[in-house]
Coordinates of N, CA and C in Angstrom, one line a residue:
M23 N -8.5 -2.7 -49.5 CA -9.2 -2.2 -48.2 C -7.8 -2.4 -47.3
T24 N -7.7 -1.2 -46.7 CA -5.9 -1.1 -46.4 C -6.5 -1.3 -44.3
S25 N -5.8 -1.7 -43.9 CA -5.6 -1.7 -42.3 C -5.2 -0.8 -41.9
R26 N -5.9 0.0 -40.6 CA -5.7 1.0 -40.1 C -4.8 1.3 -38.9
A27 N -3.7 1.8 -38.7 CA -3.0 1.5 -37.9 C -3.9 1.9 -36.0
P28 N -3.3 1.6 -35.2 CA -4.1 1.5 -33.8 C -3.8 3.0 -33.7
S29 N -5.3 3.6 -33.1 CA -4.9 5.0 -32.6 C -4.3 5.2 -31.6
A30 N -4.2 6.7 -31.4 CA -3.4 7.4 -30.2 C -3.8 6.6 -28.8
P31 N -5.2 6.9 -28.5 CA -5.4 5.9 -27.3 C -5.5 4.7 -26.8
S32 N -5.0 3.8 -28.0 CA -4.7 2.6 -27.5 C -3.2 2.3 -27.6
A33 N -2.7 3.3 -28.2 CA -1.0 3.1 -28.0 C -0.8 3.7 -26.7
L34 N -1.7 4.8 -25.9 CA -1.5 5.3 -24.6 C -1.8 4.1 -23.8
T35 N -3.1 3.5 -23.8 CA -3.5 2.4 -23.0 C -2.5 1.5 -23.1
S36 N -1.7 0.8 -24.1 CA -0.6 0.0 -24.1 C 0.5 0.7 -23.1
R37 N 0.8 1.5 -23.3 CA 1.9 2.1 -22.5 C 1.6 2.2 -20.9
Q38 N 0.0 2.8 -20.5 CA -0.2 2.8 -19.2 C -0.2 1.2 -18.8
H39 N -0.7 0.6 -19.6 CA -0.8 -1.0 -18.8 C 0.7 -1.4 -18.8
A40 N 2.1 -1.4 -19.7 CA 3.3 -1.4 -19.3 C 3.8 -0.9 -18.3
K41 N 3.6 0.4 -18.1 CA 3.6 1.1 -16.9 C 3.2 0.4 -15.4
A42 N 1.7 -0.2 -15.5 CA 1.2 -0.2 -14.3 C 2.0 -1.7 -14.1
E43 N 2.5 -2.6 -15.2 CA 3.2 -3.9 -14.7 C 4.0 -3.7 -14.1
R44 N 5.2 -2.9 -14.7 CA 6.1 -2.5 -14.5 C 6.2 -2.1 -12.8
T45 N 5.2 -0.8 -12.7 CA 5.1 -0.7 -11.2 C 4.5 -1.8 -10.0
A46 N 4.0 -2.7 -10.8 CA 3.2 -4.0 -9.8 C 4.5 -4.9 -9.5
Q47 N 5.5 -5.2 -10.5 CA 6.5 -5.6 -10.6 C 7.6 -5.1 -9.3
L48 N 7.7 -3.5 -9.1 CA 8.5 -2.8 -8.5 C 8.2 -3.4 -7.4
L49 N 7.0 -3.0 -6.8 CA 6.4 -3.1 -5.5 C 6.6 -4.7 -5.1
R50 N 6.1 -5.8 -5.7 CA 7.0 -7.1 -5.4 C 8.3 -7.4 -5.1
A51 N 9.3 -6.7 -6.0 CA 10.6 -6.6 -5.5 C 10.8 -6.1 -4.5
A52 N 10.3 -5.0 -4.4 CA 10.8 -4.3 -2.9 C 10.0 -5.1 -1.5
S53 N 8.8 -5.6 -2.1 CA 8.3 -6.0 -0.7 C 9.1 -7.3 -0.1
H54 N 9.6 -8.1 -1.2 CA 10.3 -8.8 -1.1 C 11.8 -8.6 -0.2
L55 N 12.6 -7.7 -0.8 CA 13.7 -7.4 -0.7 C 14.0 -6.8 1.0
F56 N 12.5 -5.5 1.1 CA 12.4 -5.2 2.1 C 12.3 -5.7 3.3
A57 N 11.3 -7.1 3.0 CA 11.2 -8.0 3.9 C 12.3 -9.0 4.6
E58 N 13.1 -9.4 3.4 CA 14.1 -10.3 3.5 C 15.2 -9.2 4.2
R59 N 15.6 -8.5 4.0 CA 16.8 -7.8 4.4 C 16.5 -6.3 5.5
G60 N 15.3 -6.1 5.2 CA 15.1 -5.1 6.1 C 15.3 -3.4 5.1
Y61 N 14.4 -2.7 5.6 CA 14.0 -1.5 4.7 C 15.4 -0.7 4.5
A62 N 16.0 -0.5 5.8 CA 17.2 0.3 5.6 C 18.4 -0.5 4.9
A63 N 18.6 -1.7 4.7 CA 19.4 -2.2 3.9 C 19.5 -2.6 2.5
V64 N 18.4 -2.1 2.2 CA 17.9 -2.1 0.5 C 18.0 -0.6 0.0
S65 N 18.6 -0.9 -1.3 CA 19.0 0.6 -1.9 C 17.9 0.5 -3.1
I66 N 17.8 1.5 -3.6 CA 17.0 2.0 -4.9 C 17.6 1.0 -6.0
G67 N 19.1 1.0 -6.2 CA 19.4 0.0 -7.1 C 19.4 -1.4 -7.0
D68 N 19.1 -1.7 -5.5 CA 18.7 -3.3 -5.4 C 17.5 -3.6 -5.9
V69 N 16.5 -2.8 -6.0 CA 15.1 -3.0 -6.2 C 15.0 -2.7 -7.6
G70 N 15.5 -1.9 -8.2 CA 15.5 -1.7 -9.7 C 16.2 -2.8 -10.5
S71 N 17.1 -3.5 -9.7 CA 18.2 -4.9 -10.5 C 17.7 -5.9 -10.4
A72 N 16.5 -6.0 -9.2 CA 15.5 -7.1 -9.2 C 14.6 -7.6 -10.0
V73 N 14.2 -6.3 -11.0 CA 13.2 -6.4 -11.9 C 14.1 -5.9 -13.6
G74 N 15.4 -5.7 -13.4 CA 16.0 -5.3 -14.7 C 16.2 -4.0 -14.9
I75 N 15.9 -3.2 -14.0 CA 16.3 -1.7 -14.2 C 17.5 -1.3 -13.5
S76 N 18.0 0.0 -14.1 CA 18.5 0.6 -13.4 C 17.8 1.4 -12.3
G77 N 18.7 1.6 -11.0 CA 18.4 2.4 -9.9 C 17.3 3.6 -10.4
P78 N 18.3 4.3 -11.0 CA 17.8 5.7 -11.3 C 16.2 5.8 -12.5
A79 N 16.3 4.7 -13.0 CA 14.8 4.2 -14.0 C 13.9 4.1 -12.9
L80 N 14.0 3.5 -11.6 CA 12.9 3.5 -10.7 C 12.4 4.9 -10.3
Y81 N 13.2 5.5 -10.4 CA 12.5 7.3 -10.0 C 11.3 7.5 -11.2
R82 N 11.2 6.9 -12.3 CA 9.9 7.4 -13.3 C 8.5 6.7 -12.2
H83 N 8.9 6.0 -11.4 CA 7.5 5.3 -10.9 C 7.6 5.7 -9.3
F84 N 8.7 5.9 -8.7 CA 8.3 6.4 -7.7 C 9.2 7.9 -7.1
R85 N 9.2 8.6 -6.5 CA 9.7 9.8 -6.1 C 11.0 9.7 -5.5
S86 N 11.2 8.6 -4.4 CA 11.8 8.2 -3.5 C 11.9 6.8 -2.9
K87 N 13.0 6.4 -2.4 CA 12.8 4.9 -1.4 C 11.8 5.3 -0.4
P88 N 11.7 6.1 0.5 CA 10.3 6.2 1.5 C 9.1 6.2 0.3
A89 N 8.9 7.1 -0.6 CA 7.8 7.0 -1.5 C 7.4 5.5 -2.1
L90 N 8.7 4.8 -2.6 CA 8.4 3.3 -2.5 C 7.6 2.4 -1.7
L91 N 8.2 2.7 -0.6 CA 7.7 2.1 0.9 C 6.3 2.3 0.7
G92 N 6.0 3.9 1.1 CA 4.6 4.2 1.6 C 3.7 3.4 0.0
A93 N 4.1 3.4 -0.9 CA 3.2 2.6 -2.0 C 3.1 1.1 -1.8
V94 N 4.3 0.3 -1.1 CA 3.9 -1.0 -0.8 C 2.9 -0.8 0.1
L95 N 2.8 -0.2 1.1 CA 2.3 -0.2 2.4 C 0.6 0.3 2.0
I96 N 0.5 1.0 1.3 CA -0.7 1.9 0.9 C -1.3 0.6 0.1
D97 N -0.5 0.1 -0.8 CA -0.9 -1.2 -2.0 C -1.7 -2.0 -0.7
I98 N -1.1 -2.6 0.1 CA -1.6 -3.6 0.8 C -2.9 -3.1 1.5
S99 N -2.9 -1.9 2.1 CA -3.9 -1.4 3.0 C -5.1 -1.2 2.1
E100 N -4.9 -1.0 1.2 CA -6.0 -0.4 0.0 C -6.6 -2.1 -0.2
R101 N -5.9 -3.0 -0.7 CA -6.3 -4.4 -1.0 C -6.9 -5.2 0.3
L102 N -6.3 -4.9 1.6 CA -7.4 -5.2 2.9 C -8.2 -4.7 2.8
L103 N -8.5 -3.4 2.6 CA -9.9 -2.9 2.8 C -10.8 -3.1 1.6
A104 N -10.5 -3.2 0.3 CA -11.0 -3.6 -0.4 C -11.6 -5.1 -0.2
G105 N -11.1 -6.1 0.2 CA -11.4 -7.7 0.2 C -12.2 -7.7 1.0
G106 N -11.8 -7.0 2.3 CA -12.6 -6.9 3.7 C -14.2 -6.3 3.6
T107 N -14.2 -5.2 2.7 CA -15.5 -4.7 2.6 C -16.3 -5.4 1.5
T108 N -15.5 -6.4 0.7 CA -16.6 -6.8 0.0 C -16.9 -8.6 0.6
R109 N -16.8 -8.5 1.6 CA -16.8 -9.4 2.8 C -17.8 -9.2 4.2
S110 N -18.0 -7.9 4.2 CA -18.3 -7.4 5.5 C -19.6 -7.9 5.8
G111 N -20.3 -8.8 5.1 CA -21.6 -9.4 5.7 C -21.2 -10.3 6.3
S112 N -20.1 -11.2 6.1 CA -19.7 -12.4 7.1 C -18.6 -12.6 7.7
L113 N -18.7 -12.6 9.0 CA -17.3 -12.9 9.9 C -16.7 -13.8 9.5
T114 N -17.1 -14.9 9.2 CA -16.7 -15.9 8.6 C -15.5 -16.0 7.6
E115 N -16.5 -15.2 6.5 CA -15.4 -14.8 5.0 C -14.6 -13.9 5.6
L116 N -14.8 -12.9 6.4 CA -13.5 -12.0 6.7 C -12.2 -12.7 7.0
I117 N -12.9 -13.1 8.3 CA -11.5 -14.4 8.5 C -10.8 -15.0 7.6
S118 N -11.4 -15.9 6.9 CA -10.9 -16.7 5.6 C -10.0 -15.6 4.5
F119 N -10.7 -14.4 4.6 CA -10.0 -13.9 3.6 C -8.6 -13.2 4.3
H120 N -8.6 -12.5 5.4 CA -7.6 -12.3 6.0 C -6.6 -13.4 6.1
A121 N -7.1 -14.9 6.5 CA -6.3 -15.6 6.7 C -5.3 -16.2 5.4
D122 N -6.1 -16.0 4.3 CA -5.6 -16.5 2.6 C -4.8 -15.2 2.2
F123 N -4.8 -13.7 3.1 CA -4.0 -13.0 2.4 C -3.0 -13.1 3.6
S124 N -2.9 -13.2 4.6 CA -1.8 -13.1 4.9 C -0.6 -14.3 5.0
L125 N -1.1 -15.7 4.5 CA -0.2 -16.9 4.0 C -0.1 -16.6 2.5
S126 N -0.6 -15.7 2.0 CA -0.2 -15.5 0.2 C 0.7 -14.5 0.3
E127 N 0.7 -13.6 1.2 CA 1.7 -12.2 1.3 C 2.5 -12.0 2.4
P128 N 3.1 -13.1 2.9 CA 4.1 -12.9 4.1 C 4.9 -11.9 4.1
D129 N 6.0 -11.6 3.1 CA 6.7 -10.5 3.0 C 6.0 -9.2 3.2
R130 N 4.9 -8.9 2.4 CA 3.9 -7.4 2.9 C 3.4 -7.5 4.3
I131 N 3.5 -8.4 4.8 CA 2.7 -8.6 5.9 C 3.5 -8.1 7.2
R132 N 4.6 -8.4 6.7 CA 6.2 -8.2 7.8 C 6.6 -6.9 7.8
I133 N 6.4 -6.4 6.3 CA 6.9 -4.8 6.3 C 5.5 -4.1 7.0
Y134 N 4.5 -4.6 6.7 CA 3.4 -3.7 7.4 C 3.5 -3.2 8.8
E135 N 4.3 -4.6 9.6 CA 4.0 -4.6 11.2 C 5.6 -3.6 11.5
R136 N 6.7 -3.8 10.8 CA 7.8 -3.2 10.5 C 8.3 -1.9 10.3
D137 N 7.9 -1.6 9.0 CA 8.6 -0.5 8.3 C 7.5 0.9 8.5
L138 N 6.2 0.9 8.9 CA 5.5 2.4 8.8 C 6.4 3.4 9.1
A139 N 7.1 3.1 10.3 CA 7.9 4.5 10.7 C 8.9 4.8 9.5
H140 N 9.1 4.6 8.7 CA 9.8 4.8 7.6 C 9.5 5.8 6.5
V141 N 7.7 5.8 6.5 CA 7.7 6.5 5.3 C 7.3 7.9 5.7
G142 N 6.9 9.2 5.0 CA 6.6 10.0 4.9 C 5.2 10.3 5.3
P143 N 5.0 11.4 6.0 CA 4.1 12.0 6.7 C 2.6 11.6 6.0
D144 N 2.7 11.8 5.1 CA 1.5 11.9 3.9 C 0.9 10.5 3.9
E145 N 1.8 9.6 3.7 CA 1.7 8.5 3.5 C 1.3 7.3 4.4
A146 N 2.0 7.9 5.5 CA 1.9 7.2 6.9 C 0.2 7.5 7.1
R147 N -0.1 8.8 7.2 CA -1.8 9.3 7.6 C -2.8 8.3 6.7
L148 N -2.3 8.3 5.6 CA -3.4 7.5 4.5 C -3.4 5.8 4.6
V149 N -2.0 5.3 5.4 CA -2.2 3.9 5.9 C -3.1 3.7 7.2
R150 N -2.8 4.7 7.5 CA -3.4 4.5 9.0 C -4.9 4.7 9.2
R151 N -5.0 5.8 8.2 CA -6.6 6.0 8.0 C -7.0 4.6 7.1
L152 N -6.8 4.2 6.3 CA -7.1 2.6 5.7 C -7.0 1.4 6.7
Q153 N -6.3 1.5 7.3 CA -6.1 0.5 8.7 C -7.6 0.8 9.4
R154 N -7.7 2.0 9.7 CA -8.8 2.2 10.9 C -9.9 1.6 10.3
Q155 N -10.3 2.1 8.6 CA -11.3 1.6 8.1 C -11.1 0.3 7.9
Y156 N -10.5 -0.3 7.9 CA -10.1 -2.1 7.7 C -11.1 -2.9 8.7
V157 N -10.2 -2.1 10.1 CA -10.7 -2.6 11.5 C -12.3 -2.2 12.0
D158 N -12.7 -1.1 11.2 CA -14.0 -0.5 11.5 C -14.9 -1.8 10.3
V159 N -14.3 -2.4 9.4 CA -15.1 -3.5 8.6 C -15.2 -4.8 9.7
W160 N -14.5 -4.9 10.5 CA -14.7 -6.2 11.3 C -15.3 -6.0 12.4
V161 N -15.0 -4.4 12.9 CA -16.2 -4.3 14.4 C -17.4 -4.6 13.6
A162 N -18.1 -4.0 13.1 CA -19.3 -4.0 12.4 C -20.0 -5.5 12.2
A163 N -19.1 -6.2 11.7 CA -19.2 -7.7 11.4 C -19.3 -8.4 12.9
L164 N -18.5 -8.0 13.9 CA -18.8 -8.4 15.0 C -19.8 -8.3 15.8
I165 N -20.1 -6.9 15.6 CA -21.5 -6.6 16.3 C -22.4 -7.1 15.7
A166 N -22.3 -7.5 14.6 CA -23.8 -7.9 13.7 C -23.7 -9.5 14.2
T167 N -22.7 -10.2 14.2 CA -22.5 -11.5 14.3 C -22.8 -12.2 15.6
V168 N -21.8 -11.3 16.5 CA -22.0 -12.2 18.3 C -22.9 -10.8 19.0
P169 N -23.8 -11.4 19.1 CA -25.0 -10.8 20.2 C -24.1 -10.0 21.4
G170 N -24.9 -8.9 21.6 CA -24.2 -8.4 23.1 C -22.8 -7.8 23.2
T171 N -22.0 -7.8 21.8 CA -20.9 -7.0 22.0 C -20.7 -5.7 21.7
T172 N -20.2 -5.0 22.4 CA -20.0 -3.7 22.2 C -18.9 -3.0 21.4
E173 N -19.0 -1.7 20.9 CA -18.1 -1.6 19.8 C -16.8 -1.5 20.4
G174 N -16.6 -1.3 22.1 CA -15.0 -1.3 22.3 C -14.5 -2.7 22.4
L175 N -15.4 -3.5 22.8 CA -15.1 -5.2 22.5 C -14.9 -5.5 21.4
A176 N -15.5 -5.1 20.4 CA -15.6 -5.7 19.0 C -14.1 -5.2 18.4
R177 N -13.6 -3.8 18.8 CA -12.5 -3.2 18.3 C -11.6 -3.7 19.1
F178 N -11.5 -4.2 20.3 CA -10.5 -5.0 20.7 C -10.0 -6.0 20.2
R179 N -11.3 -6.8 19.9 CA -11.0 -8.2 19.5 C -10.7 -8.5 18.0
A180 N -11.2 -7.3 17.3 CA -10.9 -7.5 15.8 C -9.2 -7.1 15.8
Q181 N -8.8 -6.0 16.4 CA -7.5 -5.6 16.4 C -6.4 -6.7 16.9
A182 N -7.2 -7.5 18.0 CA -6.3 -8.8 18.2 C -6.2 -9.8 17.5
V183 N -7.7 -10.4 16.8 CA -7.5 -11.5 15.6 C -6.7 -11.0 14.8
I184 N -6.8 -9.7 14.2 CA -6.0 -9.4 13.1 C -4.3 -9.5 13.2
S185 N -4.0 -9.0 14.2 CA -2.5 -9.5 14.8 C -2.2 -10.9 14.8
L186 N -3.2 -11.6 15.4 CA -3.2 -13.2 15.3 C -3.1 -13.7 13.7
L187 N -3.7 -13.0 12.9 CA -3.7 -13.4 11.5 C -2.3 -13.2 10.9
N188 N -2.0 -11.9 11.3 CA -0.8 -11.4 10.6 C 0.7 -12.1 11.4
S189 N 0.4 -13.0 12.0 CA 2.0 -13.8 12.6 C 1.9 -14.8 11.8
T190 N 1.5 -15.0 11.0 CA 1.7 -16.2 9.9 C 3.1 -16.0 9.2
P191 N 3.5 -14.6 9.2 CA 5.4 -14.7 8.6 C 6.2 -15.2 9.7
H192 N 5.8 -15.4 10.5 CA 6.9 -15.9 12.0 C 6.2 -17.3 12.0
T193 N 5.4 -17.9 11.5 CA 5.0 -19.2 11.8 C 5.0 -19.9 10.9
M194 N 5.2 -19.4 9.2 CA 5.4 -20.4 8.3 C 6.4 -21.3 8.1
N195 N 7.3 -21.8 8.7 CA 7.9 -22.9 8.9 C 7.4 -24.1 9.5
T196 N 6.3 -23.9 10.3 CA 5.9 -25.0 10.5 C 5.5 -25.9 9.9
R197 N 5.5 -27.3 10.4 CA 5.0 -28.2 9.9 C 3.9 -28.6 9.9
L198 N 2.8 -27.8 9.9 CA 1.5 -28.2 10.2 C 0.9 -28.6 8.7
A199 N -0.2 -29.8 9.0 CA -0.5 -29.8 7.6 C -1.6 -28.8 6.8
D200 N -2.2 -28.3 7.7 CA -3.1 -27.3 7.0 C -3.1 -25.9 8.0
P201 N -1.8 -24.8 7.7 CA -2.1 -23.8 8.4 C -2.7 -23.1 8.7
R202 N -3.6 -22.9 7.5 CA -5.0 -22.1 7.2 C -5.9 -22.2 7.9
A203 N -6.1 -23.8 8.4 CA -7.5 -24.5 9.0 C -7.2 -24.2 10.5
E204 N -6.0 -24.1 10.7 CA -5.3 -23.7 12.6 C -5.7 -22.5 12.9
L205 N -5.3 -21.5 11.3 CA -5.4 -20.0 11.7 C -6.8 -19.8 11.9
I206 N -7.6 -20.0 10.8 CA -9.1 -19.6 10.9 C -9.7 -20.6 12.3
A207 N -9.6 -21.5 12.9 CA -10.2 -22.1 13.8 C -9.6 -21.2 15.2
L208 N -8.1 -20.8 15.4 CA -8.0 -20.1 16.3 C -8.8 -18.6 16.2
A209 N -8.9 -18.1 15.0 CA -9.5 -17.0 15.0 C -11.2 -17.1 15.8
H210 N -11.7 -18.2 15.0 CA -13.0 -18.3 15.4 C -13.3 -18.4 17.2
G211 N -12.3 -19.0 17.5 CA -12.1 -19.3 19.1 C -12.1 -17.9 19.9
A212 N -11.0 -17.1 19.2 CA -10.8 -15.9 20.2 C -11.9 -15.0 19.8
L213 N -12.5 -15.0 18.7 CA -14.0 -14.1 18.6 C -15.4 -14.6 18.8
G214 N -15.2 -16.1 19.6 CA -16.5 -16.8 20.1 C -17.1 -17.3 18.8
I215 N -16.8 -17.5 18.0 CA -18.0 -18.2 17.3 C -17.1 -19.5 16.8
Y216 N -18.0 -20.2 16.4 CA -17.8 -21.9 16.3 C -18.6 -22.2 14.9
G217 N -18.0 -23.4 14.4 CA -18.5 -23.8 13.3 C -18.1 -23.2 12.0

């Protein structure tokens, strides 16, 4: 009995997987470089070099440098929304999720705050829409958790606490024993929930 060669769909899946992994590597490298040097100081060649490819090879994955930045910002926005949505029933879980995200992704948080102006209008609209949807998850959780909270107050508090949690890239060098616990305690206090 002879063994059969892999079918074309398996080979295609393997290529797709390799391309997806390379894209993820490029997003991580771009995030780090953009955060470290600033978007304007990083070239396509710098990003390609960071993952062992030529700058022009990067164009197989992204049509331009602004598109690469857009992909970084869309990725972070989609992951925040997906993670927040799965925890939408618990304000405490939302706070923990965002604190963990901010502490594990300081480069992307820094870019998220600083570089949206450099992406194209389509990507900027999508990022802003995803941001609004993420804040909406927080608003609903706040209204459900804190009696008497109006939508306007919930939106104000959600945006303020998300900003507080996003401050982690600026405070990572502190010598606190448990910065995560401190962030979570601050968020709980700011939202008026304790325990």
